[in-house]
PDB file of C-alpha atoms in Angstrom:
ATOM      1  CA  MET A 354     -94.486 -45.203 -48.136  1.00 85.00           C
ATOM      2  CA  LEU A 355     -92.874 -47.837 -45.931  1.00 93.00           C
ATOM      3  CA  GLU A 356     -93.958 -47.693 -42.283  1.00 96.00           C
ATOM      4  CA  PHE A 357     -92.159 -49.626 -39.546  1.00 97.00           C
ATOM      5  CA  LYS A 358     -93.502 -51.215 -36.380  1.00 97.00           C
ATOM      6  CA  GLU A 359     -91.165 -52.565 -33.721  1.00 97.00           C
ATOM      7  CA  MET A 360     -92.007 -55.973 -32.242  1.00 97.00           C
ATOM      8  CA  SER A 361     -90.535 -59.189 -30.911  1.00 97.00           C
ATOM      9  CA  GLU A 362     -89.360 -61.888 -33.295  1.00 95.00           C
ATOM     10  CA  GLU A 363     -92.331 -64.067 -32.354  1.00 96.00           C
ATOM     11  CA  ASP A 364     -94.780 -61.235 -33.066  1.00 97.00           C
ATOM     12  CA  ALA A 365     -93.038 -60.493 -36.376  1.00 97.00           C
ATOM     13  CA  VAL A 366     -93.448 -64.106 -37.501  1.00 96.00           C
ATOM     14  CA  SER A 367     -97.104 -64.075 -36.359  1.00 97.00           C
ATOM     15  CA  THR A 368     -97.734 -60.858 -38.304  1.00 97.00           C
ATOM     16  CA  PHE A 369     -96.690 -62.561 -41.547  1.00 97.00           C
ATOM     17  CA  VAL A 370     -98.559 -65.797 -40.764  1.00 97.00           C
ATOM     18  CA  GLU A 371    -101.743 -63.836 -40.042  1.00 97.00           C
ATOM     19  CA  ASP A 372    -101.343 -62.273 -43.482  1.00 96.00           C
ATOM     20  CA  GLY A 373    -101.077 -65.725 -45.105  1.00 96.00           C
ATOM     21  CA  TYR A 374     -97.308 -65.603 -45.681  1.00 96.00           C
ATOM     22  CA  TYR A 375     -95.239 -68.501 -44.314  1.00 95.00           C
ATOM     23  CA  GLU A 376     -91.738 -68.005 -45.771  1.00 93.00           C
ATOM     24  CA  TYR A 377     -90.485 -65.906 -42.845  1.00 92.00           C
ATOM     25  CA  THR A 378     -89.615 -67.991 -39.773  1.00 89.00           C
ATOM     26  CA  LYS A 379     -87.705 -67.607 -36.507  1.00 88.00           C
ATOM     27  CA  ARG A 380     -83.909 -67.574 -36.607  1.00 84.00           C
ATOM     28  CA  LYS A 381     -83.709 -71.017 -34.974  1.00 78.00           C
ATOM     29  CA  GLN A 382     -85.517 -72.468 -37.996  1.00 78.00           C
ATOM     30  CA  ARG A 383     -83.900 -70.288 -40.679  1.00 75.00           C
ATOM     31  CA  TYR A 384     -80.317 -71.022 -39.709  1.00 70.00           C
ATOM     32  CA  GLY A 385     -80.700 -74.757 -40.272  1.00 64.00           C
ATOM     33  CA  ASP A 386     -77.228 -76.276 -40.544  1.00 65.00           C
ATOM     34  CA  LEU A 387     -75.498 -72.883 -40.798  1.00 66.00           C
ATOM     35  CA  LEU A 388     -75.582 -72.129 -37.050  1.00 71.00           C
ATOM     36  CA  PRO A 389     -76.569 -74.203 -34.028  1.00 73.00           C
ATOM     37  CA  SER A 390     -80.285 -73.621 -33.296  1.00 75.00           C
ATOM     38  CA  ASN A 391     -79.497 -73.124 -29.605  1.00 81.00           C
ATOM     39  CA  SER A 392     -76.699 -70.596 -30.219  1.00 82.00           C
ATOM     40  CA  ILE A 393     -76.803 -67.132 -28.701  1.00 86.00           C
ATOM     41  CA  TRP A 394     -77.030 -65.751 -32.245  1.00 83.00           C
ATOM     42  CA  ALA A 395     -80.256 -67.724 -32.769  1.00 84.00           C
ATOM     43  CA  THR A 396     -81.838 -67.297 -29.330  1.00 88.00           C
ATOM     44  CA  ALA A 397     -80.933 -63.862 -27.900  1.00 91.00           C
ATOM     45  CA  PRO A 398     -84.176 -61.821 -27.697  1.00 95.00           C
ATOM     46  CA  ALA A 399     -84.465 -59.635 -30.770  1.00 95.00           C
ATOM     47  CA  ARG A 400     -85.954 -56.262 -31.655  1.00 96.00           C
ATOM     48  CA  MET A 401     -87.597 -56.654 -35.052  1.00 97.00           C
ATOM     49  CA  PHE A 402     -88.768 -53.856 -37.329  1.00 98.00           C
ATOM     50  CA  VAL A 403     -91.554 -54.993 -39.639  1.00 98.00           C
ATOM     51  CA  GLY A 404     -92.107 -52.802 -42.689  1.00 97.00           C
ATOM     52  CA  PHE A 405     -95.655 -52.265 -43.946  1.00 98.00           C
ATOM     53  CA  LEU A 406     -96.947 -50.935 -47.252  1.00 96.00           C
ATOM     54  CA  GLU A 407    -100.639 -50.054 -46.994  1.00 92.00           C
ATOM     55  CA  ASP A 408    -101.083 -52.278 -43.901  1.00 93.00           C
ATOM     56  CA  LYS A 409     -99.406 -55.277 -45.602  1.00 96.00           C
ATOM     57  CA  PRO A 410     -96.250 -56.642 -43.952  1.00 98.00           C
ATOM     58  CA  VAL A 411     -93.638 -56.683 -46.724  1.00 97.00           C
ATOM     59  CA  GLY A 412     -90.437 -57.344 -44.828  1.00 96.00           C
ATOM     60  CA  THR A 413     -88.544 -57.281 -41.578  1.00 96.00           C
ATOM     61  CA  ILE A 414     -85.089 -56.620 -40.173  1.00 96.00           C
ATOM     62  CA  GLY A 415     -83.802 -56.779 -36.634  1.00 95.00           C
ATOM     63  CA  PHE A 416     -81.053 -57.283 -34.103  1.00 94.00           C
ATOM     64  CA  ALA A 417     -80.477 -58.833 -30.708  1.00 93.00           C
ATOM     65  CA  PRO A 418     -78.578 -56.766 -28.127  1.00 93.00           C
ATOM     66  CA  TYR A 419     -75.835 -58.868 -26.531  1.00 91.00           C
ATOM     67  CA  LYS A 420     -73.024 -57.730 -24.219  1.00 88.00           C
ATOM     68  CA  GLY A 421     -72.671 -54.210 -25.617  1.00 86.00           C
ATOM     69  CA  VAL A 422     -72.934 -55.208 -29.282  1.00 88.00           C
ATOM     70  CA  LEU A 423     -75.791 -56.111 -31.606  1.00 90.00           C
ATOM     71  CA  LEU A 424     -76.234 -59.429 -33.391  1.00 90.00           C
ATOM     72  CA  SER A 425     -78.286 -59.361 -36.555  1.00 89.00           C
ATOM     73  CA  ALA A 426     -81.594 -61.198 -36.285  1.00 91.00           C
ATOM     74  CA  GLY A 427     -81.872 -61.261 -40.057  1.00 88.00           C
ATOM     75  CA  ALA A 428     -83.632 -59.447 -42.830  1.00 91.00           C
ATOM     76  CA  HIS A 429     -86.409 -60.789 -45.016  1.00 92.00           C
ATOM     77  CA  ILE A 430     -88.474 -59.248 -47.799  1.00 94.00           C
ATOM     78  CA  ARG A 431     -91.504 -60.996 -49.220  1.00 95.00           C
ATOM     79  CA  ARG A 432     -90.765 -62.542 -52.586  1.00 93.00           C
ATOM     80  CA  GLN A 433     -93.194 -60.380 -54.566  1.00 93.00           C
ATOM     81  CA  TYR A 434     -91.704 -57.171 -53.056  1.00 94.00           C
ATOM     82  CA  ARG A 435     -88.051 -57.904 -53.813  1.00 91.00           C
ATOM     83  CA  ARG A 436     -86.038 -55.878 -56.339  1.00 89.00           C
ATOM     84  CA  ARG A 437     -87.981 -52.703 -55.552  1.00 91.00           C
ATOM     85  CA  GLY A 438     -85.324 -50.939 -53.494  1.00 87.00           C
ATOM     86  CA  LEU A 439     -86.855 -51.947 -50.171  1.00 92.00           C
ATOM     87  CA  LEU A 440     -83.738 -53.667 -48.815  1.00 90.00           C
ATOM     88  CA  GLU A 441     -81.928 -50.333 -48.656  1.00 90.00           C
ATOM     89  CA  GLN A 442     -84.803 -48.858 -46.626  1.00 93.00           C
ATOM     90  CA  PHE A 443     -84.705 -51.802 -44.214  1.00 94.00           C
ATOM     91  CA  ILE A 444     -80.933 -51.505 -43.797  1.00 91.00           C
ATOM     92  CA  GLU A 445     -81.251 -47.752 -43.250  1.00 91.00           C
ATOM     93  CA  LYS A 446     -83.853 -48.442 -40.542  1.00 94.00           C
ATOM     94  CA  ILE A 447     -81.526 -50.798 -38.675  1.00 91.00           C
ATOM     95  CA  LEU A 448     -78.685 -48.279 -38.901  1.00 89.00           C
ATOM     96  CA  GLN A 449     -80.944 -45.594 -37.402  1.00 91.00           C
ATOM     97  CA  GLU A 450     -81.988 -47.895 -34.567  1.00 92.00           C
ATOM     98  CA  LYS A 451     -78.588 -49.351 -33.688  1.00 88.00           C
ATOM     99  CA  GLY A 452     -77.212 -46.185 -32.113  1.00 85.00           C
ATOM    100  CA  ASN A 453     -73.440 -46.224 -31.685  1.00 84.00           C
ATOM    101  CA  LYS A 454     -73.162 -49.982 -31.109  1.00 87.00           C
ATOM    102  CA  THR A 455     -71.376 -52.324 -33.483  1.00 87.00           C
ATOM    103  CA  LEU A 456     -73.761 -54.525 -35.462  1.00 89.00           C
ATOM    104  CA  PHE A 457     -72.524 -57.981 -36.455  1.00 87.00           C
ATOM    105  CA  ILE A 458     -74.281 -59.630 -39.378  1.00 85.00           C
ATOM    106  CA  ASN A 459     -73.995 -63.222 -40.479  1.00 81.00           C
ATOM    107  CA  LEU A 460     -75.086 -63.411 -44.123  1.00 78.00           C
ATOM    108  CA  ALA A 461     -75.894 -66.729 -45.737  1.00 70.00           C
ATOM    109  CA  ASN A 462     -76.890 -65.132 -49.045  1.00 71.00           C
ATOM    110  CA  PRO A 463     -73.808 -64.054 -51.021  1.00 71.00           C
ATOM    111  CA  LYS A 464     -75.969 -61.966 -53.366  1.00 75.00           C
ATOM    112  CA  ILE A 465     -76.710 -59.346 -50.700  1.00 80.00           C
ATOM    113  CA  SER A 466     -73.193 -59.091 -49.243  1.00 81.00           C
ATOM    114  CA  GLY A 467     -72.361 -56.447 -51.834  1.00 81.00           C
ATOM    115  CA  LYS A 468     -75.384 -54.366 -50.878  1.00 83.00           C
ATOM    116  CA  TYR A 469     -74.317 -54.319 -47.230  1.00 84.00           C
ATOM    117  CA  ARG A 470     -70.729 -53.440 -48.172  1.00 84.00           C
ATOM    118  CA  SER A 471     -71.950 -50.547 -50.345  1.00 84.00           C
ATOM    119  CA  LEU A 472     -73.728 -49.140 -47.275  1.00 83.00           C
ATOM    120  CA  GLY A 473     -70.601 -49.107 -45.088  1.00 84.00           C
ATOM    121  CA  PHE A 474     -70.428 -52.640 -43.693  1.00 85.00           C
ATOM    122  CA  LYS A 475     -67.003 -54.271 -43.511  1.00 86.00           C
ATOM    123  CA  ASP A 476     -65.896 -57.892 -43.516  1.00 83.00           C
ATOM    124  CA  MET A 477     -64.895 -58.988 -40.051  1.00 81.00           C
ATOM    125  CA  ASN A 478     -62.935 -61.628 -38.299  1.00 77.00           C
ATOM    126  CA  LYS A 479     -64.818 -64.008 -35.969  1.00 77.00           C
ATOM    127  CA  ASP A 480     -62.315 -62.966 -33.263  1.00 80.00           C
ATOM    128  CA  GLU A 481     -64.167 -59.635 -33.041  1.00 81.00           C
ATOM    129  CA  LEU A 482     -67.306 -61.366 -31.728  1.00 81.00           C
ATOM    130  CA  PRO A 483     -67.996 -61.743 -27.985  1.00 84.00           C
ATOM    131  CA  ASN A 484     -66.091 -64.727 -26.522  1.00 88.00           C
ATOM    132  CA  GLU A 485     -69.202 -66.853 -25.868  1.00 86.00           C
ATOM    133  CA  ILE A 486     -70.210 -66.634 -29.506  1.00 82.00           C
ATOM    134  CA  GLN A 487     -66.697 -67.427 -30.677  1.00 81.00           C
ATOM    135  CA  GLU A 488     -66.838 -70.570 -28.513  1.00 84.00           C
ATOM    136  CA  GLU A 489     -70.208 -71.581 -29.996  1.00 79.00           C
ATOM    137  CA  LEU A 490     -68.811 -71.250 -33.503  1.00 77.00           C
ATOM    138  CA  GLU A 491     -65.547 -73.051 -32.772  1.00 77.00           C
ATOM    139  CA  GLY A 492     -64.967 -75.826 -35.279  1.00 73.00           C
ATOM    140  CA  ILE A 493     -67.711 -74.621 -37.631  1.00 70.00           C
ATOM    141  CA  GLU A 494     -66.241 -73.710 -41.005  1.00 66.00           C
ATOM    142  CA  TYR A 495     -68.196 -71.830 -43.624  1.00 63.00           C
ATOM    143  CA  PRO A 496     -67.047 -71.338 -47.200  1.00 56.00           C
ATOM    144  CA  ASP A 497     -66.819 -67.612 -47.921  1.00 55.00           C
ATOM    145  CA  GLN A 498     -69.436 -67.761 -50.651  1.00 48.00           C
ATOM    146  CA  ILE A 499     -72.005 -69.286 -48.298  1.00 50.00           C
ATOM    147  CA  GLN A 500     -71.330 -67.545 -45.021  1.00 56.00           C
ATOM    148  CA  LYS A 501     -70.095 -63.978 -44.669  1.00 65.00           C
ATOM    149  CA  TRP A 502     -69.451 -62.127 -41.442  1.00 69.00           C
ATOM    150  CA  ILE A 503     -69.940 -58.390 -41.776  1.00 75.00           C
ATOM    151  CA  MET A 504     -69.954 -55.608 -39.198  1.00 78.00           C
ATOM    152  CA  TYR A 505     -71.022 -51.972 -39.083  1.00 80.00           C
ATOM    153  CA  SER A 506     -69.663 -49.572 -36.533  1.00 73.00           C
ATOM    154  CA  THR A 507     -70.564 -45.901 -36.464  1.00 62.00           C
ATOM    155  CA  PRO A 508     -67.481 -43.976 -37.640  1.00 56.00           C
ATOM    156  CA  LYS A 509     -65.747 -42.092 -34.799  1.00 47.00           C
ATOM    157  CA  TRP A 510     -66.402 -38.698 -36.385  1.00 37.00           C
ATOM    158  CA  GLN A 511     -70.168 -39.409 -36.421  1.00 43.00           C
ATOM    159  CA  GLN A 512     -70.067 -40.514 -32.768  1.00 41.00           C
ATOM    160  CA  VAL A 513     -68.358 -37.236 -31.828  1.00 39.00           C
ATOM    161  CA  LEU A 514     -70.835 -35.120 -33.812  1.00 39.00           C
ATOM    162  CA  ARG A 515     -73.804 -36.946 -32.310  1.00 38.00           C
ATOM    163  CA  TRP A 516     -72.891 -35.752 -28.787  1.00 37.00           C
ATOM    164  CA  LYS A 517     -72.311 -32.102 -29.664  1.00 35.00           C
TER     165      LYS A 517
END
């Protein structure tokens, strides 16, 4: 059974390195040419949830709170654990943790966009992002198949039920 531990992004990376796995890196390094390494999206302090199977870190997902919304800090599953249905469990974890805040995700992998959409995420317009982030991204154009902006907001009826 998958068990989660919450930690900082730095601690999440260290957890994988200590286990001899080096393919998971900080956002600043992962984004490469896709986003500026000094952007808010890459540097806002993140809450990461590392998933363990029998004490082995197998993946992570997280977000960075920013001005009343959440910015995805990415998701990663170790190569040998992919295609086992773990991604759904990681996405479910982030949905449980996000509360009633909108979560903005910037996906560089077009193969997983469909998975997020099937779980209630919607395509978004960059204009829905906080102004500072819109300014950082000004002039950066991403082809749809490479970069996809997706958001998840708790439906109003669920927000109402949560408070009753």
